[in-house]
Each structure stands twice: as C-alpha cells, then as structure tokens.
Coordinates of C-alpha atoms and ligand atoms in Angstrom, one line a residue:
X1 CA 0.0 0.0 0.0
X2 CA 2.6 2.5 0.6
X3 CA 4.2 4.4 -2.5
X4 CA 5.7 7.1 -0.6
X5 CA 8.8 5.6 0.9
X6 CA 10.4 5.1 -2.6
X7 CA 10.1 8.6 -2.5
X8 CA 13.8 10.4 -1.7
X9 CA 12.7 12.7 0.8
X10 CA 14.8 15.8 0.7
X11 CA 13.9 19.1 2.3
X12 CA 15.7 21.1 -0.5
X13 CA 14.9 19.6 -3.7
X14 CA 13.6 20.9 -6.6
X15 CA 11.7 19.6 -9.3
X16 CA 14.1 18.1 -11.8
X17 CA 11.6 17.8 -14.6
X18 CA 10.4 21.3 -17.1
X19 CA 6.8 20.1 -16.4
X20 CA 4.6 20.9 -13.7
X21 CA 5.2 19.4 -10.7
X22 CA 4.2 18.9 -6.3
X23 CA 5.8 18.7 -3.4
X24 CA 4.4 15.2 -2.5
X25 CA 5.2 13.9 1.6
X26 CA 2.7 11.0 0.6
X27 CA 1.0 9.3 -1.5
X28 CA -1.3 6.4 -0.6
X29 CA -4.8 4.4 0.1
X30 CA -6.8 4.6 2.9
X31 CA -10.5 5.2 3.8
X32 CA -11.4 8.8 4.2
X33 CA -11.6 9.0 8.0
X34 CA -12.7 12.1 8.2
X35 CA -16.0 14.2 7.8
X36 CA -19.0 13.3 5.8
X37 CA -17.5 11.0 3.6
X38 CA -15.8 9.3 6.3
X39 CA -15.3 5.3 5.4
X40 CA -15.2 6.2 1.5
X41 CA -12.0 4.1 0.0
X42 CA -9.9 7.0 -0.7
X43 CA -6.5 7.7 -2.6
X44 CA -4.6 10.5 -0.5
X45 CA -2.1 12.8 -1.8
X46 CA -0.4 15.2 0.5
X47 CA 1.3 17.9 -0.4
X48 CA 4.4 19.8 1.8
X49 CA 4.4 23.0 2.7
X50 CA 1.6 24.9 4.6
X51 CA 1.2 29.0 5.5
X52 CA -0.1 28.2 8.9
X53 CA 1.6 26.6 12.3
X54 CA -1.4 25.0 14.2
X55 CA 0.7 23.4 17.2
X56 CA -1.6 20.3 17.2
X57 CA -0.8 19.7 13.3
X58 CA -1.1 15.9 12.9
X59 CA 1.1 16.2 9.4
X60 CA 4.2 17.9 11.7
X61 CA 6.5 16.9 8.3
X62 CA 4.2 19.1 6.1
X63 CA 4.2 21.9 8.0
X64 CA 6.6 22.7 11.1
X65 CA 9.4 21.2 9.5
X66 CA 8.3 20.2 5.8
X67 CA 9.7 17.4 3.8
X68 CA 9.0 16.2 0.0
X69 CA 10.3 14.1 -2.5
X70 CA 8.8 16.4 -6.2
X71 CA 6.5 14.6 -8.3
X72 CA 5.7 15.4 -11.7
X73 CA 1.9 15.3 -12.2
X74 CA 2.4 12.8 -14.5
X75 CA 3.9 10.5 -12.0
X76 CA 1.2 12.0 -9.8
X77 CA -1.5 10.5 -11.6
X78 CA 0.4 7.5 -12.8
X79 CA 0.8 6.5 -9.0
X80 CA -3.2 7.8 -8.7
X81 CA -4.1 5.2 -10.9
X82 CA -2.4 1.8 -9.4
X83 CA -5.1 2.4 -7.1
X84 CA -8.3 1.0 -7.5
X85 CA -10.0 3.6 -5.4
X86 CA -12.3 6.3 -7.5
X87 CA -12.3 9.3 -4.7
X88 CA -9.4 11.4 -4.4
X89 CA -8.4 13.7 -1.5
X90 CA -6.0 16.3 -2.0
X91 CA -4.5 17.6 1.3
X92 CA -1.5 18.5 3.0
X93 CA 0.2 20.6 4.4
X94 CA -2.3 23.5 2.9
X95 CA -2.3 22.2 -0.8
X96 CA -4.1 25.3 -2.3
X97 CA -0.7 27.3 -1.5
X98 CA 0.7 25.7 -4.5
X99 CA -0.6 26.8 -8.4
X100 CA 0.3 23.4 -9.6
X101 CA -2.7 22.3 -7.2
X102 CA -5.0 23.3 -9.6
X103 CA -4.1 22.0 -12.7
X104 CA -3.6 18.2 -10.8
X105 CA -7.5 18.7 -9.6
X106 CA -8.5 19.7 -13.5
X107 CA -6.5 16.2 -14.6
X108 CA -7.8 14.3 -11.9
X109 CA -11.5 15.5 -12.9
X110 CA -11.1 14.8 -16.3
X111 CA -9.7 11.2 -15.4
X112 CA -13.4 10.5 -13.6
X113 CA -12.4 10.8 -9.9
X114 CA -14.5 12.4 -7.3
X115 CA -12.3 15.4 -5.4
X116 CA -12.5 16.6 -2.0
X117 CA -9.7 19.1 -1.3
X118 CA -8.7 19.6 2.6
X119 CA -7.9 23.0 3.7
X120 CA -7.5 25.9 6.3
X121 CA -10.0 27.9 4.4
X122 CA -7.6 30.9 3.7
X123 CA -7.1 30.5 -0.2
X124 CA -10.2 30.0 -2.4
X125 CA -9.4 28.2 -6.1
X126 CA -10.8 29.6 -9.1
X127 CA -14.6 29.8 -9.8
X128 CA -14.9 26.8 -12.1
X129 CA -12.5 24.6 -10.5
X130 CA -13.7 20.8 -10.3
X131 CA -14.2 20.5 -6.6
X132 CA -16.6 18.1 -5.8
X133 CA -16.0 18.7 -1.8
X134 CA -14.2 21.7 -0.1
X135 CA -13.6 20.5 2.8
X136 CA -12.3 23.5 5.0
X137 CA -11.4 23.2 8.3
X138 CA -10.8 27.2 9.5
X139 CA -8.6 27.2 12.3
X140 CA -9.6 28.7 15.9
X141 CA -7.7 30.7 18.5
X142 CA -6.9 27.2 20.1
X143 CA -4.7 25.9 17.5
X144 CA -2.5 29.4 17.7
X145 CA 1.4 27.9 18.5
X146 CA 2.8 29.4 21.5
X147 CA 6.0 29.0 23.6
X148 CA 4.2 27.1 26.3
X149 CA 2.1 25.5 23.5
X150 CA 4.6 24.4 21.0
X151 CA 4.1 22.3 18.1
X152 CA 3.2 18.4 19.0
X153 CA 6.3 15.7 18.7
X154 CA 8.7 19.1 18.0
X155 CA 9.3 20.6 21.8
X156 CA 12.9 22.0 20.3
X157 CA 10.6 24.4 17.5
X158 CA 9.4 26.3 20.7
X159 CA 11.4 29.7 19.2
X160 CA 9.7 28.6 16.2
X161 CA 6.3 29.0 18.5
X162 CA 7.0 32.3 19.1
X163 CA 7.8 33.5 15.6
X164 CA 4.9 31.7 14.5
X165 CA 2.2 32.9 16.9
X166 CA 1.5 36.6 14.9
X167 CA 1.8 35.1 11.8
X168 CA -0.6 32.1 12.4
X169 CA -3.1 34.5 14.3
X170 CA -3.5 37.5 11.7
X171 CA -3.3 34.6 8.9
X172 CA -6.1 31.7 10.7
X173 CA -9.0 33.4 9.6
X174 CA -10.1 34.6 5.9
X175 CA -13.5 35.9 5.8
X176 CA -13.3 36.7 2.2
X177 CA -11.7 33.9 1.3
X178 CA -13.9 31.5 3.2
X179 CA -17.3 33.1 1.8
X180 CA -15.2 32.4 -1.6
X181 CA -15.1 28.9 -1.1
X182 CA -18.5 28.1 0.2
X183 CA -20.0 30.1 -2.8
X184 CA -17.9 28.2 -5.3
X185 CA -17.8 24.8 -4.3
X186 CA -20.1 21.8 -2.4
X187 CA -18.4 22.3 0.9
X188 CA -18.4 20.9 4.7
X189 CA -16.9 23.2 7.2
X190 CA -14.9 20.9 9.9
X191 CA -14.1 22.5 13.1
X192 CA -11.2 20.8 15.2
X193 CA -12.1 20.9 18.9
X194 CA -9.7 20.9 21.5
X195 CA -12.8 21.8 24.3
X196 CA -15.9 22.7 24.9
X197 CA -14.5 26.6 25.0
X198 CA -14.1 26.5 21.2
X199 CA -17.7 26.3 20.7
X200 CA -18.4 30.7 21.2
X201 CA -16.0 30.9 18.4
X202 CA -17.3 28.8 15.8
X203 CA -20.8 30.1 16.7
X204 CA -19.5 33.8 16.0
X205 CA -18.5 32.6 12.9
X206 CA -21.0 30.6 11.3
X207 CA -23.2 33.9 12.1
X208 CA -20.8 36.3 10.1
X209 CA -20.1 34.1 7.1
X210 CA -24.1 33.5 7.0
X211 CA -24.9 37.1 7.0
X212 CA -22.3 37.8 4.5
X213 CA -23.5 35.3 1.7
X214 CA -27.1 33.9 0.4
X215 CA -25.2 30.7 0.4
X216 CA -27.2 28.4 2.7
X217 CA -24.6 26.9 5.8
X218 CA -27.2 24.4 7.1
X219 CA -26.2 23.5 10.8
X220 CA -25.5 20.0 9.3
X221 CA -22.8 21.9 6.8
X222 CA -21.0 22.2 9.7
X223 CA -18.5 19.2 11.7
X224 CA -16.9 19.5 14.9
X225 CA -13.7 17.1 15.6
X226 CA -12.1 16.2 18.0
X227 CA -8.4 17.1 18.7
X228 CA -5.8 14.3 19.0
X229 CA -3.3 12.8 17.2
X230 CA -3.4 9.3 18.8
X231 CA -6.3 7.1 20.5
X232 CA -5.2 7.6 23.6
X233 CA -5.2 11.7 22.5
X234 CA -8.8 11.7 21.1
X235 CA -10.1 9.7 24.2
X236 CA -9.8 12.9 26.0
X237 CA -11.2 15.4 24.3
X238 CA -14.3 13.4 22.4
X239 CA -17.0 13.1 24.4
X240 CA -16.6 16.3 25.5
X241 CA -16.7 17.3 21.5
X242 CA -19.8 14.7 21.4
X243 CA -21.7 16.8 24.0
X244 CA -21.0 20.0 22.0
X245 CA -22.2 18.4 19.2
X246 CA -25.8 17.3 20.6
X247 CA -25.8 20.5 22.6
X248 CA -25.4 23.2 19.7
X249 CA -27.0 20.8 16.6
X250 CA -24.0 20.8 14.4
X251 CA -22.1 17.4 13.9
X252 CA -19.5 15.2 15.1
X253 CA -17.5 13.6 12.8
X254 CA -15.0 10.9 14.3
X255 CA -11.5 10.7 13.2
X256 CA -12.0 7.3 11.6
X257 CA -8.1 6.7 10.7
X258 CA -6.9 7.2 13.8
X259 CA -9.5 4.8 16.1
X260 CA -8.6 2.4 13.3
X261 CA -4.5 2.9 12.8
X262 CA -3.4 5.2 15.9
X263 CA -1.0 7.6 14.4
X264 CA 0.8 5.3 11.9
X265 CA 2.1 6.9 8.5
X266 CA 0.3 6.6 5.1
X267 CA -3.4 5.9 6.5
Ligands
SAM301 C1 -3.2 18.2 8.2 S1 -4.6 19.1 7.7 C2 -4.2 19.4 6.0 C3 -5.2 20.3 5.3 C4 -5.3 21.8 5.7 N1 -4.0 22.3 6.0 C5 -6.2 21.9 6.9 O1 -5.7 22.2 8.0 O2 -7.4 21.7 6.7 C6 -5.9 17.8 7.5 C7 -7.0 17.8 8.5 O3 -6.5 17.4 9.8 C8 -7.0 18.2 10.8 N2 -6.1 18.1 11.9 C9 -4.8 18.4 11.9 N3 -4.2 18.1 13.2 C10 -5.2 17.6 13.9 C11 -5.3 17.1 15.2 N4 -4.3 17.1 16.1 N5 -6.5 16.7 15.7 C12 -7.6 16.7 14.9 N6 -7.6 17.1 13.6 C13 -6.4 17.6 13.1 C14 -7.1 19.6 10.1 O4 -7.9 20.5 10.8 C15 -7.6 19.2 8.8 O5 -9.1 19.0 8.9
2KA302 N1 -7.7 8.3 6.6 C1 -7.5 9.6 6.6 N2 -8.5 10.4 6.4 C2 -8.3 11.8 6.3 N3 -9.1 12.8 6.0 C3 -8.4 13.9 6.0 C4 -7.1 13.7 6.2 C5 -6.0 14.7 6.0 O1 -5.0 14.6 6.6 O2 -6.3 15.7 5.4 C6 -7.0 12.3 6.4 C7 -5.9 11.4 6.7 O3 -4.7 11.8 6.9 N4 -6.2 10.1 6.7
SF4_303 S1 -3.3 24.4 8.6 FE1 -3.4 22.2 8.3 S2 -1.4 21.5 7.6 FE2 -1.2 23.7 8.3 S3 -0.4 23.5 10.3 FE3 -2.7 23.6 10.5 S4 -3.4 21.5 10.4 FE4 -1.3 21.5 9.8
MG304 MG1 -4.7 13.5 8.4

C-alpha cells in the first residue's frame, strides 16, 4: 500500500523535470476517515508546505518542518491510478498554496475521480475549478502555536512557537476567502475541537459568514472534531466534543483513521 517511501525525501529539492510538478510527503490508500464522507475508499495525496503553524498539526513533516520528494503530475497520476480507489483527497500541508494544485485537480476531474480538497479555508481556487468537496477546516484561536504550547512531537521548535504565533493569528482566519469557497464549491466546514470553550468561536463565525452570503450553511454543513493525534489523545477530548455536538446541533464527525491505525504513516 505504501508508495511514498520510494520517495527520496529531501527538504531542499527541486523539481528536476520542465513540467509541472508537487511537493508530495505521501501518496497512498486509505479510507477517508474524516467528515461526511468518512469510510469512503480513498487515494490520499499530500502535499508539503503549509502557511499556517497549528501546534496540534497531525502532518508535523508538512508543516513545522516540511519534507517532499517532487513529483511530476504525470507520476502524480500514474501512482493515482495503481489504485483501485475512484475518490481522491488532496491535502497536505495547505495544498491550495501551491498553483500546480489546480491543474492536478482539473487532470484528476477529467480522469473521472470524485475530489474533495482539505484546507485551512484561507485560499479560495478559481470559480470553475472541479471540486466536488471543499472540505475547509478554519482554524480557531486554540490551534494558535505558543512558547508554552509548541508544536506536538517538536518541543525543540518552541522559538519557532513564538515566531509563528502573529503570523498564524493575523493569517487563521479569511473571511473573504472562506465566503469564496463556500460560494464556489459543495463544501463541509470541519471544526477541530480541542474543548468545549471553542464552541463561542465557531458560533460567531457561522453567524458572520451567514450574513455575508445567500449561500445556505445548514447546521449540518457544519463538523466538529475532536483534537488528538493518537487514540489515547482523542479519548480525552471526544466526548466532550460529542456533547458540544448534541448540545449546539451541528455534527460530530469521528477521526475514523486514527481509532482504526493510531498515528501510523500513510493511513
Ligand atoms: C493536516 S490538515 C491538512 C489540510 C489543511 N492544511 C487543513 O488544516 O485543513 C488535514 C485535517 O487534519 C486536521 N487536523 C490536523 N491536526 C489535527 C489534530 N491534532 N486533531 C484533529 N484534527 C487535526 C485539520 O484540521 C484538517 O481538517
Ligand atoms: N484516513 C485519513 N482520512 C483523512 N481525512 C483527511 C485527512 C487529512 O490529513 O487531510 C486524512 C488522513 O490523513 N487520513
Ligand atoms: S493548517 Fe493544516 S497543515 Fe497547516 S499547520 Fe494547520 S493542520 Fe497542519
Ligand atoms: Mg490527516
């Protein structure tokens, strides 16, 4: 199942080729644990490189300290299409800070496959482009990196933390780039919870992007996870997340991979 480690992984490279081309950390098949199409048979291609620093980030290698192996999108969609899976998810790292994003998802549509793209919500693609789910996760005060709060697994980036914190706060939240993407594209917007204090925020929210589009955000539109890497992570925070869930009528959506694999690689 896994592609990715025939992949050199080298922090510097380049592409080598003329042609357009990603900075791929994996590429592989799991089931799309996530969200409303969680338990679909998905192929997962994850891109390096991200223009936030949420300290909880579960993809560490794409973000605080990001590694990649290039890919032409040729090889892309060559590796795509060992699998027999017809739903791809692009993610990352933020995958929509990279042009060459765009053309993949065109290639991919024009192949057949279903797309959901997974993102912070602060770049909107193209009107037109062929996104069958935005899946946009805006990020909340709580996932703000600070020195006591440093990212997971990376104690030592705690400087990192600090330099991150202004830039990560001014950058988290897009209003007109979020109105952007829910006016474009079938969307689900998925909240990651680390407490029941996150729930004021992502009210406030939901009531300014609803009174700044006729786009309907139907309570259902909108997912709250929990946070946690690992099993043992997620045990603590979701039943508290379940509560909020019953309590303010959006939904819960478990973190499918993760009850299933822990924190492995490449699922
Ligand atoms: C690694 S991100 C990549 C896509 C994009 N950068 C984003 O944040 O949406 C993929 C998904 O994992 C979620 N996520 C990351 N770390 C998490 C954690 N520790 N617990 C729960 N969800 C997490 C993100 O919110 C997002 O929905
Ligand atoms: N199985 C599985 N489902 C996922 N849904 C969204 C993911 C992501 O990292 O974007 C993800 C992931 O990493 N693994
Ligand atoms: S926006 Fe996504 S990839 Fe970037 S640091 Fe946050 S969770 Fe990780
Ligand atoms: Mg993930």
């Amino acid at each position: 199942m896994p592609v990715s480690s025939e992949l050199s992984v080298d922090q510097d490279s380049q592409p080598d080729s003329e042609g357009p081309a990603l900075p791929v950390n994996e590429l592989f098949e799991s089931l799309q644990g996530e969200g409303v199409l969680a338990g679909v048979p998905s192929i997962f291609i994850r891109t390096s490189g991200c223009n936030l620093r949420c300290w909880f980030c579960d993809s560490y290698h794409t973000s605080w300290e990001p590694t990649h192996a290039w890919m032409d999108l040729d090889e892309v969609i060559d590796r795509v299409s060992e699998f027999d899976a017809n739903h791809v998810v692009l993610t990352g790292g933020e995958p929509l800070i990279h042009e060459e994003s765009i053309a993949l998802i065109n290639r991919l549509a024009n192949r057949g496959y279903h797309i959901t793209v997974e993102t912070n919500g602060t770049i909107a693609p193209p009107p037109g482009t062929p996104i069958d789910l935005a899946s946009i996760s805006p990020k909340l005060a709580s996932s703000t990196p600070t020195p006591e709060r440093p990212p997971a697994g990376g104690e030592e980036d705690a400087v990192d933390a600090e330099d991150w914190q202004q830039r990560h706060e001014a950058g988290r939240i897009d209003h007109d780039e979020l109105t952007a993407l829910i006016e474009r594209f079938p969307f689900q917007l998925k909240f990651v919870l680390t407490g029941r204090d996150d729930l004021p925020e992502i009210e406030d929210l939901i009531a300014d992007l609803r009174a700044g589009t006729e786009t309907e955000i139907a309570d259902s539109d909108v997912l709250l996870m929990p946070e946690g890497q690992t099993r043992s992570q997620l045990a603590e925070t979701r039943q508290e997340v379940a509560e909020v869930a019953i309590e303010s009528g959006y939904r819960y959506t478990p973190r499918l991979h993760v009850d299933l694999w822990n924190d492995a690689p490449e699922t």
